[in-house]
Amino acid sequence: MGAGTETFYDVIRRQGITRRSFHKFCSLTATSLGLGPLAATNIANALETKPRVPVIWMHGLECTCCSESFIRSAHPLVKDAVLSMISLDYDDTIMAAAGHQAEAILEETRAKYKGQYILAVEGNPPLNEDGMYCIDGGKPFVEKLKLMADDAMAVIAWGACASWGCVQAAKPNPTQAVPIDKVITNKPIIKVPGCPPIAEVMTGVVTFVTTFGKLPELDRQGRPKMFYSQRIHDKCYRRPHFDAGQFVEEWDDDAARKGYCLYKMGCKGPTTYNACSTVRWNGGVSFPIQSGHGCIGCSEDGFWDQGGFYDRLTTIKQFGVEANADKIGQTAAVVVGGAIVAHAGVTVVRNMARRSKENSTDNSRSNGKSAG
Amino acid sequence: MTSAIEYAAALEALYRRIGERSMHDLPIYNEALAVEAVGFDAHDDAISGILITPWFMNLMLLPLDGSLAARALGSSFSHGFPVGMFDFTVGDIEGVGRIASCSLFSPMFEFADMAAARATAAAAMAEIRNPEPEQPKTRVVAALDRRSFLRGALTEPRP
């Protein structure tokens, strides 16, 4: 846990990583962020010249699944990259320091890097009984959270807990757990929902913020557009079966074996904004639907209170349209008049085409015209 | 060889049947809409067009070189249009065989009536084939422009 004055490049060179590998890493990162080849140069430049950004990673009411996901990121490789890219000054789960020594780091970072460090929050604060349901280092977590947020440059809300509340805020919510944007109101917050979020999405967000020194473009709900602009349904490989009305009717029926659409088995893909169907999990190996189970909608607000995981979606009308008024892939507003209608068509085409174009710039070299 | 009109008609008939058989009683079915193919035409050795149904609006693609048959079910590939690249997912439908689709809208509750859906599809198709020029960007440097390369202007200006 070093000071934040060395650059990422200094650190990896010291670890014996070659310059060639470094540049390879930069282009991989650019690709995973959906940026063009020129961005790789910018990333390399930033990582060579900018001092590492100090990161304070705090844990409230949570299950540590975000940390578990994060440390399994396949690319950028966490081992070599992210833990070197940032200066992870405080993370009570994976740091060596403990007790008073650990608490001192918080104070030190706050004083030394005022307005320069990133506060990453996993979990959320409970407000009932003055916050006594989550005591951290002898103080209510909510107080420490507010204190650390005051001097942070930006705040990252990891996972459904910090973003929306998740299971600890599910009805009847006895501890009055709230998402962090209810207590941090003076700082920009990047919400990275999911239970847990996809590892590559997490490292992608960290990479973006640390290399470009600014927040990625966010939607109206505060999520990075580069990863949360499309629904699972939009890019699902089982989508042709949905279109053709071919559904799994019962677990392990013939249709299930054929890999038909899981909508009738409660799949929440049509209402869930996440990158699972494109980025996938475990280094791109698979994702829930590919393993034969519907999406449970874990990155959506209040997913624990949206009915059972196996209940068929019946309220798409309200859910899909109202809950996601700001979409870039598909327009959400109800299309009524002629001019608006035409605009919706043009918008959807432009956004989709542009996205593909950016991705294909990088893929084309290795994969030719067609990927997959 | 299939003509664009025949392909559009085949898809319409097929999805109309699917609608009646499996979709009409599901909550994702917008009863104000019907199945209709919009703007199907052959360009650059592929038939493309937009298919509207009460449960989705997709850009459909049929490469005329027969390459679709060799592609794996559920795989995806990209295809270039004047406006840019689109990713298509490969499916297999009884009666038509391999199809390639790219989702534009689903579910379809954004659309109050068929006229709205039709106008959206027509506008989308026009944009795909004849994109309106976007606002000119400042200093566009082509990735492999020889003159820029010799000037050392390959990269974007650093911030």
Coordinates of C-alpha atoms in Angstrom, one line a residue, chain A residues 27-356:
Chain A
S27 CA -5.0 -1.7 -25.9
L28 CA -6.9 -4.5 -24.1
T29 CA -8.2 -1.9 -21.6
A30 CA -9.2 0.4 -24.4
T31 CA -11.1 -2.4 -26.1
S32 CA -12.8 -3.5 -22.9
L33 CA -14.0 0.1 -22.4
G34 CA -15.4 0.1 -25.9
L35 CA -12.9 2.9 -27.0
G36 CA -11.1 3.1 -30.3
P37 CA -7.4 2.4 -30.8
L38 CA -6.3 6.0 -30.2
A39 CA -7.6 5.7 -26.7
A40 CA -4.9 3.1 -26.0
T41 CA -2.3 5.7 -26.6
N42 CA -4.0 8.1 -24.2
I43 CA -4.3 5.4 -21.6
A44 CA -0.6 4.5 -22.0
N45 CA 0.3 8.2 -21.7
A46 CA -1.8 8.7 -18.6
L47 CA -0.4 5.6 -16.9
E48 CA 3.2 6.6 -17.6
T49 CA 2.9 10.2 -16.4
K50 CA 0.2 10.6 -13.8
P51 CA 0.7 9.6 -10.2
R52 CA -1.4 6.8 -9.1
V53 CA -4.8 7.7 -7.6
P54 CA -5.3 6.9 -4.0
V55 CA -8.4 4.8 -3.4
I56 CA -10.2 4.2 -0.1
W57 CA -12.4 1.2 -0.3
M58 CA -15.0 1.1 2.5
H59 CA -17.3 -1.7 3.5
G60 CA -20.8 -1.1 5.0
L61 CA -23.6 -3.7 5.2
E62 CA -22.6 -6.1 2.5
C63 CA -21.5 -9.6 1.7
T64 CA -18.1 -8.9 0.0
C65 CA -19.3 -10.3 -3.3
C66 CA -18.2 -7.1 -5.0
S67 CA -14.6 -7.6 -3.8
E68 CA -14.7 -11.3 -4.7
S69 CA -15.8 -10.3 -8.2
F70 CA -13.3 -7.5 -8.6
I71 CA -10.2 -9.6 -7.7
R72 CA -11.3 -12.1 -10.4
S73 CA -11.2 -9.7 -13.3
A74 CA -9.6 -11.4 -16.2
H75 CA -8.7 -8.4 -18.1
P76 CA -7.3 -6.0 -17.2
L77 CA -5.6 -8.5 -15.0
V78 CA -6.1 -7.4 -11.5
K79 CA -3.0 -9.0 -10.1
D80 CA -0.7 -7.0 -12.4
A81 CA -2.8 -4.1 -13.2
V82 CA -5.5 -2.7 -11.1
L83 CA -3.9 -3.2 -7.8
S84 CA -0.8 -1.4 -9.2
M85 CA -2.8 1.1 -11.2
I86 CA -4.5 2.5 -8.1
S87 CA -2.9 3.1 -4.8
L88 CA -5.3 1.1 -2.7
D89 CA -4.5 2.8 0.5
Y90 CA -7.3 1.3 2.5
D91 CA -9.5 -1.7 2.1
D92 CA -10.3 -3.5 5.3
T93 CA -10.8 -6.8 3.6
I94 CA -7.5 -7.2 1.7
M95 CA -5.1 -4.8 3.5
A96 CA -2.4 -5.9 5.9
A97 CA -2.9 -3.2 8.4
A98 CA -5.4 -3.7 11.2
G99 CA -6.8 -1.9 14.2
H100 CA -5.6 1.6 15.0
Q101 CA -3.0 1.4 12.3
A102 CA -5.8 0.9 9.7
E103 CA -7.9 3.7 11.1
A104 CA -4.9 6.0 10.9
I105 CA -4.6 5.5 7.2
L106 CA -8.1 6.9 6.7
E107 CA -7.2 10.1 8.5
E108 CA -3.8 10.3 6.8
T109 CA -5.3 9.9 3.3
R110 CA -8.0 12.5 4.0
A111 CA -5.4 15.0 5.1
K112 CA -2.8 14.3 2.6
Y113 CA -4.9 13.8 -0.5
K114 CA -7.8 16.1 0.2
G115 CA -10.0 16.3 -2.9
Q116 CA -7.8 13.8 -4.8
Y117 CA -8.7 10.4 -3.7
I118 CA -11.5 8.1 -4.9
L119 CA -13.9 6.7 -2.3
A120 CA -15.1 3.3 -3.4
V121 CA -18.0 2.0 -1.3
E122 CA -19.1 -1.5 -1.1
G123 CA -22.3 -2.0 0.9
N124 CA -24.5 0.6 2.5
P125 CA -25.2 2.4 5.7
P126 CA -28.1 1.5 8.0
L127 CA -29.7 4.6 9.5
N128 CA -31.9 3.2 12.2
E129 CA -30.9 3.7 15.9
D130 CA -28.4 6.4 14.7
G131 CA -26.5 3.9 12.6
M132 CA -25.7 1.4 15.3
Y133 CA -26.5 -1.6 13.0
C134 CA -23.1 -1.2 11.4
I135 CA -20.3 -0.2 13.6
D136 CA -16.9 0.1 12.0
G137 CA -13.8 0.9 14.1
G138 CA -16.0 1.9 17.0
K139 CA -18.1 4.4 15.1
P140 CA -21.3 4.1 13.1
F141 CA -20.4 3.4 9.5
V142 CA -22.6 6.2 8.2
E143 CA -20.5 8.8 10.1
K144 CA -17.2 7.5 8.7
L145 CA -18.8 7.3 5.2
K146 CA -19.9 10.9 5.3
L147 CA -16.6 12.0 6.7
M148 CA -14.5 10.2 4.0
A149 CA -16.9 11.4 1.2
D150 CA -16.5 15.0 2.2
D151 CA -12.8 15.1 1.0
A152 CA -13.1 12.6 -1.9
M153 CA -12.7 13.6 -5.5
A154 CA -15.5 11.1 -6.6
V155 CA -17.4 8.2 -5.1
I156 CA -17.9 4.8 -6.7
A157 CA -20.9 2.9 -5.5
W158 CA -20.0 -0.8 -5.9
G159 CA -22.9 -3.2 -6.4
A160 CA -26.6 -3.2 -5.8
C161 CA -26.1 -2.5 -2.1
A162 CA -24.4 0.9 -2.5
S163 CA -26.4 1.8 -5.6
W164 CA -29.9 0.8 -4.6
G165 CA -29.9 -0.9 -1.2
C166 CA -30.1 -4.6 -2.2
V167 CA -31.2 -7.3 0.2
Q168 CA -30.6 -5.4 3.4
A169 CA -32.9 -2.6 2.2
A170 CA -35.6 -5.1 1.1
K171 CA -39.0 -4.8 2.8
P172 CA -39.4 -4.4 5.7
N173 CA -35.8 -3.1 6.0
P174 CA -35.5 -3.2 9.8
T175 CA -32.2 -1.5 9.9
Q176 CA -33.3 1.3 7.5
A177 CA -30.4 0.5 5.2
V178 CA -30.2 3.1 2.4
P179 CA -28.2 3.5 -0.8
I180 CA -25.2 5.7 -0.3
D181 CA -26.6 8.6 -2.5
K182 CA -29.1 9.1 0.3
V183 CA -26.3 10.2 2.7
I184 CA -23.6 11.5 0.3
T185 CA -25.2 14.4 -1.5
N186 CA -22.2 16.6 -2.2
K187 CA -20.1 14.4 -4.5
P188 CA -20.5 12.8 -7.9
I189 CA -21.4 9.1 -7.5
I190 CA -20.8 6.5 -10.1
K191 CA -23.2 3.6 -9.6
V192 CA -22.0 0.3 -10.7
P193 CA -24.9 -2.0 -9.8
G194 CA -25.1 -5.7 -9.9
C195 CA -24.9 -8.4 -7.2
P196 CA -22.0 -8.5 -7.8
P197 CA -21.1 -6.3 -10.7
I198 CA -19.1 -7.9 -13.5
A199 CA -15.4 -7.9 -12.7
E200 CA -14.4 -6.3 -16.1
V201 CA -17.0 -3.6 -15.6
M202 CA -15.6 -2.8 -12.2
T203 CA -12.0 -2.6 -13.3
G204 CA -13.2 -0.8 -16.5
V205 CA -14.7 1.9 -14.4
V206 CA -11.6 2.2 -12.1
T207 CA -9.3 2.3 -15.2
F208 CA -11.4 5.0 -16.8
V209 CA -11.5 7.2 -13.8
T210 CA -7.8 6.8 -12.9
T211 CA -6.4 7.2 -16.4
F212 CA -8.7 10.0 -17.7
G213 CA -9.1 11.7 -14.3
K214 CA -12.8 12.2 -15.0
L215 CA -16.0 10.4 -14.6
P216 CA -17.3 8.2 -17.4
E217 CA -20.5 9.4 -19.0
L218 CA -23.4 8.5 -16.7
D219 CA -27.1 7.9 -17.4
R220 CA -29.8 9.6 -15.4
Q221 CA -29.6 7.0 -12.8
G222 CA -25.9 7.5 -12.4
R223 CA -24.7 4.4 -14.1
P224 CA -21.8 4.4 -16.7
K225 CA -23.4 4.4 -20.1
M226 CA -20.6 2.3 -21.6
F227 CA -21.7 -0.7 -19.6
Y228 CA -25.4 -0.1 -18.6
S229 CA -27.0 1.3 -21.8
Q230 CA -28.5 -2.0 -23.0
R231 CA -30.7 -4.7 -21.5
I232 CA -29.7 -8.3 -21.2
H233 CA -32.6 -9.0 -23.6
D234 CA -31.2 -6.7 -26.3
K235 CA -28.0 -8.7 -26.8
C236 CA -29.0 -12.1 -25.5
Y237 CA -27.8 -15.0 -27.7
R238 CA -31.2 -16.7 -27.0
R239 CA -33.0 -13.7 -28.4
P240 CA -33.9 -15.4 -31.7
H241 CA -35.9 -17.9 -29.7
F242 CA -37.8 -15.2 -27.9
D243 CA -38.6 -13.6 -31.3
A244 CA -39.8 -16.9 -32.6
G245 CA -42.0 -17.6 -29.6
Q246 CA -39.9 -20.6 -28.5
F247 CA -39.9 -20.8 -24.7
V248 CA -38.8 -23.1 -22.0
E249 CA -42.1 -24.1 -20.3
E250 CA -40.7 -26.3 -17.5
W251 CA -37.2 -26.9 -16.1
D252 CA -35.4 -29.6 -18.0
D253 CA -38.0 -30.0 -20.7
D254 CA -37.0 -30.5 -24.3
A255 CA -37.1 -26.7 -24.9
A256 CA -34.7 -26.2 -22.0
R257 CA -32.3 -28.7 -23.5
K258 CA -32.5 -26.9 -26.9
G259 CA -31.6 -23.6 -25.2
Y260 CA -34.9 -21.8 -25.8
C261 CA -35.8 -18.4 -24.3
L262 CA -36.2 -18.4 -20.5
Y263 CA -38.8 -15.6 -20.3
K264 CA -41.6 -17.9 -19.1
M265 CA -39.3 -19.2 -16.4
G266 CA -39.0 -15.8 -14.9
C267 CA -36.0 -14.4 -16.8
K268 CA -35.7 -10.7 -16.0
G269 CA -33.5 -10.0 -19.1
P270 CA -36.2 -7.8 -20.8
T271 CA -36.1 -5.3 -17.9
T272 CA -32.5 -5.5 -16.7
Y273 CA -29.7 -3.1 -17.8
N274 CA -26.3 -4.8 -17.6
A275 CA -23.5 -6.0 -19.8
C276 CA -23.8 -9.8 -18.9
S277 CA -24.9 -10.8 -22.4
T278 CA -22.0 -9.1 -24.0
V279 CA -19.1 -9.0 -21.5
R280 CA -20.2 -12.3 -19.8
W281 CA -18.6 -13.7 -16.7
N282 CA -15.5 -15.5 -15.6
G283 CA -13.4 -14.0 -18.3
G284 CA -16.2 -14.1 -20.9
V285 CA -16.9 -17.8 -20.4
S286 CA -20.6 -17.7 -19.7
F287 CA -23.4 -15.9 -18.0
P288 CA -26.5 -17.0 -16.2
I289 CA -28.8 -17.5 -19.2
Q290 CA -26.0 -19.4 -21.0
S291 CA -26.0 -21.8 -18.0
G292 CA -29.7 -22.3 -18.4
H293 CA -31.1 -20.0 -15.7
G294 CA -33.0 -16.8 -16.2
C295 CA -31.6 -13.4 -15.3
I296 CA -32.7 -12.4 -11.8
G297 CA -32.3 -8.7 -12.5
C298 CA -29.7 -8.2 -9.8
S299 CA -28.5 -4.8 -11.2
E300 CA -32.0 -3.3 -11.1
D301 CA -33.3 -1.0 -8.4
G302 CA -35.1 -3.0 -5.6
F303 CA -34.7 -6.3 -7.3
W304 CA -35.5 -8.2 -4.1
D305 CA -38.9 -6.6 -3.9
Q306 CA -39.8 -7.2 -7.6
G307 CA -41.4 -10.6 -7.1
G308 CA -39.8 -14.1 -7.1
F309 CA -36.9 -15.0 -9.3
Y310 CA -39.1 -17.5 -11.1
D311 CA -42.2 -15.3 -11.5
R312 CA -42.8 -14.4 -15.1
L313 CA -42.5 -10.7 -15.8
T314 CA -46.0 -9.4 -16.3
T315 CA -45.4 -5.7 -15.7
I316 CA -42.9 -4.9 -18.4
K317 CA -45.1 -2.1 -19.5
Q318 CA -44.5 0.0 -16.5
F319 CA -41.1 -1.4 -15.6
G320 CA -39.4 -1.1 -18.9
V321 CA -40.8 2.2 -19.9
E322 CA -40.9 4.3 -16.8
A323 CA -38.0 3.0 -14.8
N324 CA -35.6 3.7 -17.6
A325 CA -36.4 7.0 -19.1
D326 CA -32.8 7.6 -20.1
K327 CA -31.6 5.0 -22.5
I328 CA -29.3 5.5 -25.4
G329 CA -29.6 2.2 -27.2
Q330 CA -33.4 2.1 -27.4
T331 CA -35.6 5.1 -26.8
A332 CA -37.8 4.7 -23.8
A333 CA -40.2 7.5 -24.0
V334 CA -43.6 6.5 -25.4
V335 CA -43.5 7.3 -29.1
V336 CA -46.5 9.1 -30.2
G337 CA -46.2 11.9 -32.8
G338 CA -44.8 11.8 -36.3
A339 CA -41.6 13.8 -35.8
I340 CA -40.7 12.1 -32.5
V341 CA -41.3 8.8 -34.1
A342 CA -38.9 9.4 -36.9
H343 CA -36.4 10.8 -34.4
A344 CA -36.6 7.6 -32.4
G345 CA -35.8 5.5 -35.4
V346 CA -32.9 7.6 -36.3
T347 CA -31.6 7.7 -32.8
V348 CA -31.7 4.0 -32.3
V349 CA -29.8 3.4 -35.5
R350 CA -27.2 6.0 -34.8
N351 CA -26.5 4.8 -31.4
M352 CA -26.3 1.2 -32.3
A353 CA -24.2 1.7 -35.4
R354 CA -21.8 3.9 -33.6
R355 CA -21.3 1.5 -30.8
S356 CA -20.6 -1.3 -33.2

